[in-house]
Tab-separated table of C-alpha atoms in Angstrom:
chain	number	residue	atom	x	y	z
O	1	UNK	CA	-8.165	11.207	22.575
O	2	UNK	CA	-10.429	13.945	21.711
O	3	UNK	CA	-10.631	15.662	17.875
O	4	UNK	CA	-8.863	19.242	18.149
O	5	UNK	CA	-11.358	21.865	18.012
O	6	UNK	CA	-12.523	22.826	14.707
O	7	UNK	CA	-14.247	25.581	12.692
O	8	UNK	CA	-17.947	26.418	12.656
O	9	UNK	CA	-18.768	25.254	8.741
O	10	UNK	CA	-21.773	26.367	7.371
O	11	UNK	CA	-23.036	23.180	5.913
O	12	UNK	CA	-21.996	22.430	2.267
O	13	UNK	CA	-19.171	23.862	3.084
O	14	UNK	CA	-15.900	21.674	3.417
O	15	UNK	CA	-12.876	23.035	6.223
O	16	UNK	CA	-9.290	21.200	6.312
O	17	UNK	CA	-8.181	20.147	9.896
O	18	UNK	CA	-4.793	21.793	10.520
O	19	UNK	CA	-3.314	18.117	10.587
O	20	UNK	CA	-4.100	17.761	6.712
O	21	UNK	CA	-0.908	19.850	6.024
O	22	UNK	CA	1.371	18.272	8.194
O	23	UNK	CA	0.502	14.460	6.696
O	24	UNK	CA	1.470	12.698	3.786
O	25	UNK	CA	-1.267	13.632	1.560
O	26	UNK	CA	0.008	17.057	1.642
O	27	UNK	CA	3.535	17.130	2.245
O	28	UNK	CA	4.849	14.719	-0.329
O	29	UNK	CA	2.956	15.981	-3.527
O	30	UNK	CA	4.104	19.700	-2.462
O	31	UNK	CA	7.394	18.044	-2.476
O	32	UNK	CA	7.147	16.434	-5.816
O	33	UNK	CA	5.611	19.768	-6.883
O	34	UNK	CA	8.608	21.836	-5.657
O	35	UNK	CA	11.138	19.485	-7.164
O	36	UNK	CA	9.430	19.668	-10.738
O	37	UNK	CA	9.582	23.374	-10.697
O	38	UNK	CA	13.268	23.622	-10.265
O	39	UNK	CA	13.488	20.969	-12.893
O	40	UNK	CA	10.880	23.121	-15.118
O	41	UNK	CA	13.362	26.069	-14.555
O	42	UNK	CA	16.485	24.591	-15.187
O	43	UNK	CA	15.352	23.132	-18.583
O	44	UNK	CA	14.394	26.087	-19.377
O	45	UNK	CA	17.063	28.446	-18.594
O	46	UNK	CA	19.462	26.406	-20.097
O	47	UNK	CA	17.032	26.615	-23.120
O	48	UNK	CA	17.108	30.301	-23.183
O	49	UNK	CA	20.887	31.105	-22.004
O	50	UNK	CA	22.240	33.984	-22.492
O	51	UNK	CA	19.515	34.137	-20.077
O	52	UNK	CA	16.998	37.767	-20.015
O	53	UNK	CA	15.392	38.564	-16.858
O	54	UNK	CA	15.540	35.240	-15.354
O	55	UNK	CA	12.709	36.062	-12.499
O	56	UNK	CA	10.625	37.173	-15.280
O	57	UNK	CA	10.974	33.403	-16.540
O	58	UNK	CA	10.284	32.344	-13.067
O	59	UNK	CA	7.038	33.907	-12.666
O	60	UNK	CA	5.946	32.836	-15.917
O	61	UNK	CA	6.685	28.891	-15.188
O	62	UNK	CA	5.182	29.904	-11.450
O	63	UNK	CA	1.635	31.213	-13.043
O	64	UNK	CA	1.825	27.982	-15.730
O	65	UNK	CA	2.080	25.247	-13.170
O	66	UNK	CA	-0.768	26.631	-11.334
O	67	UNK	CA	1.251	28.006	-8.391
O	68	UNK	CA	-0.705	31.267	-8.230
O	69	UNK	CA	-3.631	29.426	-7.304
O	70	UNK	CA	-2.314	27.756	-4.282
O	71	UNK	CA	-3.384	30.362	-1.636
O	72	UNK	CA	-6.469	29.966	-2.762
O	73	UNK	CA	-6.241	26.358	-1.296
O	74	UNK	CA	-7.508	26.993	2.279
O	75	UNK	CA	-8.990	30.133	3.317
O	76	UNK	CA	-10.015	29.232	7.144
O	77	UNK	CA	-8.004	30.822	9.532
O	78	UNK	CA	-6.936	27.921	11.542
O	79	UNK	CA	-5.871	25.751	8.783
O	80	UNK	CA	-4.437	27.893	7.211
O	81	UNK	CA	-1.721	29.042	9.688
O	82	UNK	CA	-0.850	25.127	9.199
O	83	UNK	CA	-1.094	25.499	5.547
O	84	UNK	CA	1.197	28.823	5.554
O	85	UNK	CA	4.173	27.454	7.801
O	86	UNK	CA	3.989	23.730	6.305
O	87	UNK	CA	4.383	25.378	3.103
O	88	UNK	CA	7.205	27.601	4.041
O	89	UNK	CA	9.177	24.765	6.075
O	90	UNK	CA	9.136	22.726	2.845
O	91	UNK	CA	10.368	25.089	0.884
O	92	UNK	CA	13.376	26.172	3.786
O	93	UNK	CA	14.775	22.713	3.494
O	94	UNK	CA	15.793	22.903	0.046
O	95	UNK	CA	17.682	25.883	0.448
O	96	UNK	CA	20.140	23.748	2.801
O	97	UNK	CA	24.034	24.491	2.037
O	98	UNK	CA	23.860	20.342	0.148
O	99	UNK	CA	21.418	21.821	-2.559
O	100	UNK	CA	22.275	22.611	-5.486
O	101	UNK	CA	23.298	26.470	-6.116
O	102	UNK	CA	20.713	26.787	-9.181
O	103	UNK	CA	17.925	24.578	-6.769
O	104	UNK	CA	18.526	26.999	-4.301
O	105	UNK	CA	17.857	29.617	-6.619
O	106	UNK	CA	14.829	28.790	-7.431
O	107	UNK	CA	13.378	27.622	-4.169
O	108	UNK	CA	14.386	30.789	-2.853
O	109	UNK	CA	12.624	32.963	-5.759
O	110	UNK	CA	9.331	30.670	-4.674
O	111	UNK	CA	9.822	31.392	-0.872
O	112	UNK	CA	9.476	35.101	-1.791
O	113	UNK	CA	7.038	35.030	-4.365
O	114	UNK	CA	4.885	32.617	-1.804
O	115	UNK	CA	5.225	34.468	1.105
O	116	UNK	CA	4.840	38.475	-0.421
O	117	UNK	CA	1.619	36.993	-2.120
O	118	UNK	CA	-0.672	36.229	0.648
O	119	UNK	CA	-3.733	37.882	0.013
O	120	UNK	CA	-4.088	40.910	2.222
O	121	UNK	CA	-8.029	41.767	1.743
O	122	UNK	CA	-10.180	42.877	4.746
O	123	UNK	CA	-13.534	41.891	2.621
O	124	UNK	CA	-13.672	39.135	3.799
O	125	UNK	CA	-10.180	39.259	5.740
O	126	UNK	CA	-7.766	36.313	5.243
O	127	UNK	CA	-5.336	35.091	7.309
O	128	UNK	CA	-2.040	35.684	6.741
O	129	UNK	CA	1.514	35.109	8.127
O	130	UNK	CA	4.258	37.832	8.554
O	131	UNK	CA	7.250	35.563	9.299
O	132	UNK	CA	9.275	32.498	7.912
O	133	UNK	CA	11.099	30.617	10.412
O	134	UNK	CA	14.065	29.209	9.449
O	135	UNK	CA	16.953	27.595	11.687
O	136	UNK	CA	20.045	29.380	11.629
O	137	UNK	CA	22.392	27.370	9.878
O	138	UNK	CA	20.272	26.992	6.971
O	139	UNK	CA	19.860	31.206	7.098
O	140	UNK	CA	24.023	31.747	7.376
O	141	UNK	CA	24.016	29.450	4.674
O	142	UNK	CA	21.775	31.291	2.393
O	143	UNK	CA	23.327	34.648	3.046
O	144	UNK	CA	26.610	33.583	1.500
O	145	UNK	CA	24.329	32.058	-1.360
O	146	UNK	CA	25.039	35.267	-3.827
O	147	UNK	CA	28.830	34.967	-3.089
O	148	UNK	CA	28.713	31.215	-4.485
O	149	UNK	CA	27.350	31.905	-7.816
O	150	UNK	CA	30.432	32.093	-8.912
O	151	UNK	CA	30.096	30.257	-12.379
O	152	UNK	CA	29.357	31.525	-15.472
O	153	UNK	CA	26.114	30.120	-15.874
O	154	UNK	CA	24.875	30.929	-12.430
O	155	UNK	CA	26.450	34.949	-12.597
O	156	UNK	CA	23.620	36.506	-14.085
O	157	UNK	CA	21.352	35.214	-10.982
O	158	UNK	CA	23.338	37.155	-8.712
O	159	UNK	CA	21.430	40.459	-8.161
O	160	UNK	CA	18.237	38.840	-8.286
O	161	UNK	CA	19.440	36.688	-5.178
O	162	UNK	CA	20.940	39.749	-3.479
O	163	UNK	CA	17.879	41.867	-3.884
O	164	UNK	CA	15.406	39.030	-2.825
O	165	UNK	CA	17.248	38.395	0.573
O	166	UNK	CA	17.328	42.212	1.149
O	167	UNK	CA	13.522	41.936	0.774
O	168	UNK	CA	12.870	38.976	3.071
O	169	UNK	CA	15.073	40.487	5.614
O	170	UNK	CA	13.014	41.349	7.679
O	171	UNK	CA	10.240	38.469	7.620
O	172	UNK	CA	12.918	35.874	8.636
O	173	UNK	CA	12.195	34.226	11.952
O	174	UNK	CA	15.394	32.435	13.060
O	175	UNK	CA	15.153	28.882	15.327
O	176	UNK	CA	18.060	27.312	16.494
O	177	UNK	CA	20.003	24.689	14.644
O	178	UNK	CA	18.372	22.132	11.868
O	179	UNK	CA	20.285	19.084	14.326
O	180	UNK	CA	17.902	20.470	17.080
O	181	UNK	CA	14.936	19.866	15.476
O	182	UNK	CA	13.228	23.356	15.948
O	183	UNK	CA	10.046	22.767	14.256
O	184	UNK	CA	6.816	21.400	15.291
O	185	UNK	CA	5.985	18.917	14.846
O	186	UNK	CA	9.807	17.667	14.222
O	187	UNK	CA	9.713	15.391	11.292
O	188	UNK	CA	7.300	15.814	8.038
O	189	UNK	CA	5.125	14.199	7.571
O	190	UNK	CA	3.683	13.392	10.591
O	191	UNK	CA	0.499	11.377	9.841
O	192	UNK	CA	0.934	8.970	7.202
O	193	UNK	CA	-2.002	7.767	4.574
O	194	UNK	CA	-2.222	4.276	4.153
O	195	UNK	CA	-4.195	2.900	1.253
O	196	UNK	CA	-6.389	-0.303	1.671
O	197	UNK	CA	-4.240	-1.967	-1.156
O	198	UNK	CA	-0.999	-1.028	0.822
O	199	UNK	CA	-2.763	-1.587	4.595
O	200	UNK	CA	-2.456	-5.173	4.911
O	201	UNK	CA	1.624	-4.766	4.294
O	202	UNK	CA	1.606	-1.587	6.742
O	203	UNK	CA	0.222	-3.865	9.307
O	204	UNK	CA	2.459	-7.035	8.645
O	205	UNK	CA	5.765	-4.994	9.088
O	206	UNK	CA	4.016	-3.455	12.705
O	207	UNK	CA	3.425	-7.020	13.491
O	208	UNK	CA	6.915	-7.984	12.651
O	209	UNK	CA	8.332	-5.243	14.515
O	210	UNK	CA	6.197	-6.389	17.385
O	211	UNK	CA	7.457	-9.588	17.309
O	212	UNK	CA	10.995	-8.798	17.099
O	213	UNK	CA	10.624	-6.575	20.276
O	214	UNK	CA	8.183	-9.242	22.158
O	215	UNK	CA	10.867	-12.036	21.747
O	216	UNK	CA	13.400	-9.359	23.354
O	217	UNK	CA	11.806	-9.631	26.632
O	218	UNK	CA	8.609	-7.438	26.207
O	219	UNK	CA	5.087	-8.429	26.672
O	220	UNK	CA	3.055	-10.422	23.883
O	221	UNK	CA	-0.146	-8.439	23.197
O	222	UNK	CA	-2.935	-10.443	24.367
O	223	UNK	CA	-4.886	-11.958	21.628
O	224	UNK	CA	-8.792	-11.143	21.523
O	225	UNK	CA	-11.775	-11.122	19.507
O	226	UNK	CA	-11.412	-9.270	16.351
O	227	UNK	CA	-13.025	-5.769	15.759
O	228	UNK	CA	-15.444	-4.803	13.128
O	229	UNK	CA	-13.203	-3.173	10.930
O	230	UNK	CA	-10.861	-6.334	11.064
O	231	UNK	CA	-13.490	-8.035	9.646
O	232	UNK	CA	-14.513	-6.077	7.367
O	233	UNK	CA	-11.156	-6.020	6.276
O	234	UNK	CA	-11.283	-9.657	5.900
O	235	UNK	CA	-14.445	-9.801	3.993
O	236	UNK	CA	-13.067	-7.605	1.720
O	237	UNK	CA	-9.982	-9.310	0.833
O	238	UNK	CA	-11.638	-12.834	0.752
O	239	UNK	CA	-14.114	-11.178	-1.957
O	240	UNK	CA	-10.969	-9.845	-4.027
O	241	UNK	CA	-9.308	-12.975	-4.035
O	242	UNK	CA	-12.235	-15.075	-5.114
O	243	UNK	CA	-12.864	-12.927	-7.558
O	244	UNK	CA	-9.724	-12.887	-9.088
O	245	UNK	CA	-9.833	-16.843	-8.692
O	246	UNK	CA	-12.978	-16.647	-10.485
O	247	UNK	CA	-11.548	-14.182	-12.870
O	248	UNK	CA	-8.441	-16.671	-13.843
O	249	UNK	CA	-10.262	-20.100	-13.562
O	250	UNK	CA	-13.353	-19.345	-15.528
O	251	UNK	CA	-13.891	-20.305	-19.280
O	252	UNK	CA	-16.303	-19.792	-21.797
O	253	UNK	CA	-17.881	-22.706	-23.803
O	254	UNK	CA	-18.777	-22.605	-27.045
O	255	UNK	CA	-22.304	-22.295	-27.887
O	256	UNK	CA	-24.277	-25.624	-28.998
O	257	UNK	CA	-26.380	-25.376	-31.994
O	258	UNK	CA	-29.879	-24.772	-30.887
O	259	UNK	CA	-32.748	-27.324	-31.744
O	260	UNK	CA	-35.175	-26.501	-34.076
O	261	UNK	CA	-37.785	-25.468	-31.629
O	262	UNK	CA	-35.503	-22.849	-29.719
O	263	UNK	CA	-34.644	-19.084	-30.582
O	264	UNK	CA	-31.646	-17.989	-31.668
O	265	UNK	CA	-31.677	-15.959	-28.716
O	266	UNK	CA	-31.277	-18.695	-26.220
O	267	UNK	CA	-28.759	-20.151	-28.440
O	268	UNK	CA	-26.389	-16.956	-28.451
O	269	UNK	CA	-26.160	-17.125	-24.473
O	270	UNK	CA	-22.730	-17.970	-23.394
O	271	UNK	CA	-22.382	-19.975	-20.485
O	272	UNK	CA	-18.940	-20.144	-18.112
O	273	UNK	CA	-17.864	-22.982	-16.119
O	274	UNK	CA	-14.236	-23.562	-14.483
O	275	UNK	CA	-11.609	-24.220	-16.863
O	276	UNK	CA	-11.174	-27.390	-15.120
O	277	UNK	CA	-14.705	-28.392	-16.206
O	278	UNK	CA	-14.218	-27.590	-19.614
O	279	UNK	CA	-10.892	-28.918	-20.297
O	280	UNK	CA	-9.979	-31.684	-17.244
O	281	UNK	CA	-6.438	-32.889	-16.665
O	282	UNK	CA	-7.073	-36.706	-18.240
O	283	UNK	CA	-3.148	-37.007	-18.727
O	284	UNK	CA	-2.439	-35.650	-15.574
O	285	UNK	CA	-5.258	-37.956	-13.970
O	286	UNK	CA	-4.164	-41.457	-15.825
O	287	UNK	CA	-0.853	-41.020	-14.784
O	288	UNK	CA	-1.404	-40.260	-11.559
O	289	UNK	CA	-3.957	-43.853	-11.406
O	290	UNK	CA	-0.668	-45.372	-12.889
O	291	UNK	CA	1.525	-44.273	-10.011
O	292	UNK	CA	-1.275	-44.883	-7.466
O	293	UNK	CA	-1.978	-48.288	-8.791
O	294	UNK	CA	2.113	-48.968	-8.526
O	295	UNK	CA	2.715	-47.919	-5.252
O	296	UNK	CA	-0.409	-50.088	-3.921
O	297	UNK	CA	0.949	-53.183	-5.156
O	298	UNK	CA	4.114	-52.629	-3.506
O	299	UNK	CA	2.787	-52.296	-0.119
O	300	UNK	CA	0.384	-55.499	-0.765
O	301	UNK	CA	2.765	-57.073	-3.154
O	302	UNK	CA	1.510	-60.767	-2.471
O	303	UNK	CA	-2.053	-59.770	-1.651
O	304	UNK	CA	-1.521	-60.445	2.129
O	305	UNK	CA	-4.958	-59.407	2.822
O	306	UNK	CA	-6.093	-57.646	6.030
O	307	UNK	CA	-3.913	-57.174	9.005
O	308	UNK	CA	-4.361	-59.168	12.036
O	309	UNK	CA	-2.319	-60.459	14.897
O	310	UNK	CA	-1.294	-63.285	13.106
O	311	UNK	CA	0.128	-61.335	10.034
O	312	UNK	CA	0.649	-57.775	11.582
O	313	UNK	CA	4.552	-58.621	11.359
O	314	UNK	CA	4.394	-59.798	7.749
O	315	UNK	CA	2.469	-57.092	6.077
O	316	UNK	CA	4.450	-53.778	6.796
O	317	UNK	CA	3.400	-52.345	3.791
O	318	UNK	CA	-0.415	-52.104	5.076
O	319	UNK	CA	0.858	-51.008	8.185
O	320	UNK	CA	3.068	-48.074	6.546
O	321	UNK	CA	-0.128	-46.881	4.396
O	322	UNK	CA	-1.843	-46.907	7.537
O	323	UNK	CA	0.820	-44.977	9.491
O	324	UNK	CA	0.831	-42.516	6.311
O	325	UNK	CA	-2.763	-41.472	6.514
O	326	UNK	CA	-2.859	-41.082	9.855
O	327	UNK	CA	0.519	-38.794	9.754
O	328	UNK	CA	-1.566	-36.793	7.146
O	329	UNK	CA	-4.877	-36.425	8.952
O	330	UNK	CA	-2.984	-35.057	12.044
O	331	UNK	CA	-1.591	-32.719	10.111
O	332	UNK	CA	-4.685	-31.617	8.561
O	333	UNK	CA	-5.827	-31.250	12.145
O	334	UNK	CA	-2.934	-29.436	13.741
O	335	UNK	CA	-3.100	-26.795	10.472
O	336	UNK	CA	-7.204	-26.244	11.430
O	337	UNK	CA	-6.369	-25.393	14.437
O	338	UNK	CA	-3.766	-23.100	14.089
O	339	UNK	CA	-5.928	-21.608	11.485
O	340	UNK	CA	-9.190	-21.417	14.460
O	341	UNK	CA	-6.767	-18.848	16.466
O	342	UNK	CA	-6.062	-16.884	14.393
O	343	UNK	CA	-9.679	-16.059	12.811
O	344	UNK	CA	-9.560	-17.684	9.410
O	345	UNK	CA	-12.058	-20.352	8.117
O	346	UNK	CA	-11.005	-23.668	8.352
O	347	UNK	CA	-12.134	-26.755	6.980
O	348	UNK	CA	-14.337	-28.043	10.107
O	349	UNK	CA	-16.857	-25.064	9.266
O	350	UNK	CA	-17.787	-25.736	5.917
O	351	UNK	CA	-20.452	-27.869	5.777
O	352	UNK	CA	-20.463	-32.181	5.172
O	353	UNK	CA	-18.314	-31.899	2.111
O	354	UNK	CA	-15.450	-30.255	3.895
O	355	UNK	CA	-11.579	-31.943	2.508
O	356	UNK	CA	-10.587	-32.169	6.581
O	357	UNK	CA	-13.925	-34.033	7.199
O	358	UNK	CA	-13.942	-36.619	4.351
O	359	UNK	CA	-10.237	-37.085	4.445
O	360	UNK	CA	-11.327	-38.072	8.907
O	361	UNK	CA	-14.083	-40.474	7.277
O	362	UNK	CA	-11.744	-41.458	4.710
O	363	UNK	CA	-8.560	-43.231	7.123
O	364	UNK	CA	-11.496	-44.216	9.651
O	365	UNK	CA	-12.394	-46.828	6.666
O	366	UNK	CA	-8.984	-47.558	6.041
O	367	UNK	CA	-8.349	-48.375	10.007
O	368	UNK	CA	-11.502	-50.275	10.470
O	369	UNK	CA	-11.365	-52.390	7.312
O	370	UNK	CA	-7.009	-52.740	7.372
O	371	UNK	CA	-7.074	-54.057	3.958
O	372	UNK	CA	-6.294	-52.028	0.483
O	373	UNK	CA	-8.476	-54.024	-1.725
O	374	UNK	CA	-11.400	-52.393	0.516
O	375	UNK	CA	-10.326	-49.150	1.292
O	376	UNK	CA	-7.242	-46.802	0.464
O	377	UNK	CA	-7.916	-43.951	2.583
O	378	UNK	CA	-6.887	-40.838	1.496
O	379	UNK	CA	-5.501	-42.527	-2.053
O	380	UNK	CA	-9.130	-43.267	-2.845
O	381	UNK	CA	-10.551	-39.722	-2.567
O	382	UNK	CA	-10.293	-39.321	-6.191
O	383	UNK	CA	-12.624	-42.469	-6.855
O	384	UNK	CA	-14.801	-40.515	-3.774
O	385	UNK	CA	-13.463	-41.872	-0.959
O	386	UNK	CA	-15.233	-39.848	2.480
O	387	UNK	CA	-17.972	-38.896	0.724
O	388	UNK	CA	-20.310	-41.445	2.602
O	389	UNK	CA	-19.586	-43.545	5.641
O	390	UNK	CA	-20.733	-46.869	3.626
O	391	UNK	CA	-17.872	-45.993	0.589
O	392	UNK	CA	-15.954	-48.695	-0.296
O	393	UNK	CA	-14.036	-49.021	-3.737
């Protein structure tokens, strides 16, 4: 698809593509923005009730939040058409019949102070729009909007409300019915922003959704190498989460006392190591020697010795420890190759000292030797079992 034709900058200059207006970047904040100015108001005029000259309250709050700037936003033609209607849809939804009478109020006093003060210079001449469409049930509503301001509270606003309508009368382009959908493009915002902390979420629910519709009789998306962004992407988050690994395993230690013969320099450096270095789990590691050391000498409770023909019957407990590392080195082999398809690193690529390697080395000793008071397999890793192919305990 092609980028939509866009202005001749000068360069330095910056331009807005039309389709800056209609996404998220620009549509929710003007929302937010909108909704804190009828909030502003309402504090406000409840503040200063009996209320005097309530528009002259409005204006004020409109030149304080920085309103009167916001024409100044865009001033190239073709955006700015975009910026102009966006602007005025946003503000036509609030004035819906569900609103509140005092929220319609206000959005209405910002429709016409908005629209009546587009700049109207021919030195250098700006753009400017003449009408504000608005679908027609959302204009009948708005005409019986001075009839409803029936309360106390709300009285005083009713001339104001009758004389801005008389005003706008004639800029009001009607469109058929909000159910329709008479705008373009139909829903707002059209393009959403997605941040890189929220991306990888964004793209897990799309790959849900997929799924759910695949496994209702559609067509799996063929799997293929992954782009350069994708990896990018990857690199990115794989350097995030070490770091933050790094950031909650590392440790200080203390500084040694320096030797005579060194500076007090050298002595002040502090040096970091993982908090496992610097403090290791002894209690953890005895106790789990003492369970280790108990559940050996129930498989090879009379010291059968290594597993032959003549004794294969006799010593199941060899044969289950056997059966047990095996189980567990499958597995180990089934998850690296599940993890192969789909693009991560796996254990196989990461040099001698890999865990799926030495734990392979590891049961081979255990097979080939078939005794426990030679080799443990994978119980012995701890003592360095796999490291080298002549390891024995």
């Amino acid at each position: 698809m092609s980028t939509a034709a866009g202005p001749s900058a000068v360069r330095g200059d910056i331009t807005l593509q039309p389709s800056y207006f209609t996404s998220s970047l620009y549509v929710e904040p003007l929302r937010e923005d909108i909704s804190n100015l009828v909030n502003l108001f309402a504090e406000r005029y409840v503040e200063t009730w009996p209320p005097n000259q309530p528009f002259t309250l409005f204006k004020r709050l409109w030149s304080e939040q920085g309103w009167c700037w916001l024409h100044f936003k865009v001033l190239d033609a073709r955006a700015r058409e975009a910026f102009i209607n966006v602007t005025h849809r946003l503000l036509v939804e609030r004035l819906a019949d569900g609103e509140p009478p005092l929220t319609r109020v206000v959005v209405l006093f910002a429709l016409y102070t908005f629209h009546l003060s587009q700049p109207a210079t021919q030195n250098p001449p700006i753009y400017s729009v003449g009408h504000i469409a608005i679908p027609i049930d959302i204009y009948d509503a708005l005409l019986s909007l001075p009839s409803s301001l029936t309360n106390p509270e709300l009285l005083p606003l009713q001339p104001y409300i009758t004389y801005v309508l008389k005003a706008l009368e004639e800029a009001f382009h009607i469109l058929p019915r909000t159910e329709l959908r008479p705008y373009k493009p139909s829903i707002l915002p059209r393009e959403l922003f997605v941040t890189e902390e929220h991306e990888s979420a964004v793209m897990a629910a799309l790959a849900g959704s997929a799924t759910m519709s695949n496994a209702g009789g559609g067509v799996s998306k063929k799997k293929g190498r992954p782009s350069r962004r994708d990896k990018q992407k990857k690199a990115k988050d794989a350097l995030a989460a070490l770091e933050k690994y790094l950031e909650k395993n590392t440790t200080t230690l203390a500084p040694e006392p320096p030797p005579s013969s060194q500076s007090t320099a050298a002595a002040d450096r502090l040096l970091t190591t993982h908090r496992m270095v610097a403090h290791p789990p002894n209690a953890t590691r005895e106790q789990y020697r003492a369970y280790k050391a108990e559940a050996l000498g129930m498989l090879d409770p009379h010291g059968a010795g290594p597993i032959t023909e003549h004794t294969r019957g006799v010593n199941a407990g060899q044969e289950a420890l056997q059966r047990a590392n095996d189980a567990v080195l499958a597995r180990l082999k089934m998850i690296d190759e599940m993890a192969a398809e789909q693009g991560l690193e796996v254990g196989g690529e990461g040099g001698e000292k890999t865990g799926l390697a030495r734990v392979e080395r590891a049961v081979q000793h255990l097979r080939l030797s078939g005794d426990p008071s030679g080799s443990v397999g994978i119980l012995g890793l701890l003592e360095g079992a796999g490291l080298d192919e002549r390891w024995e305990v």
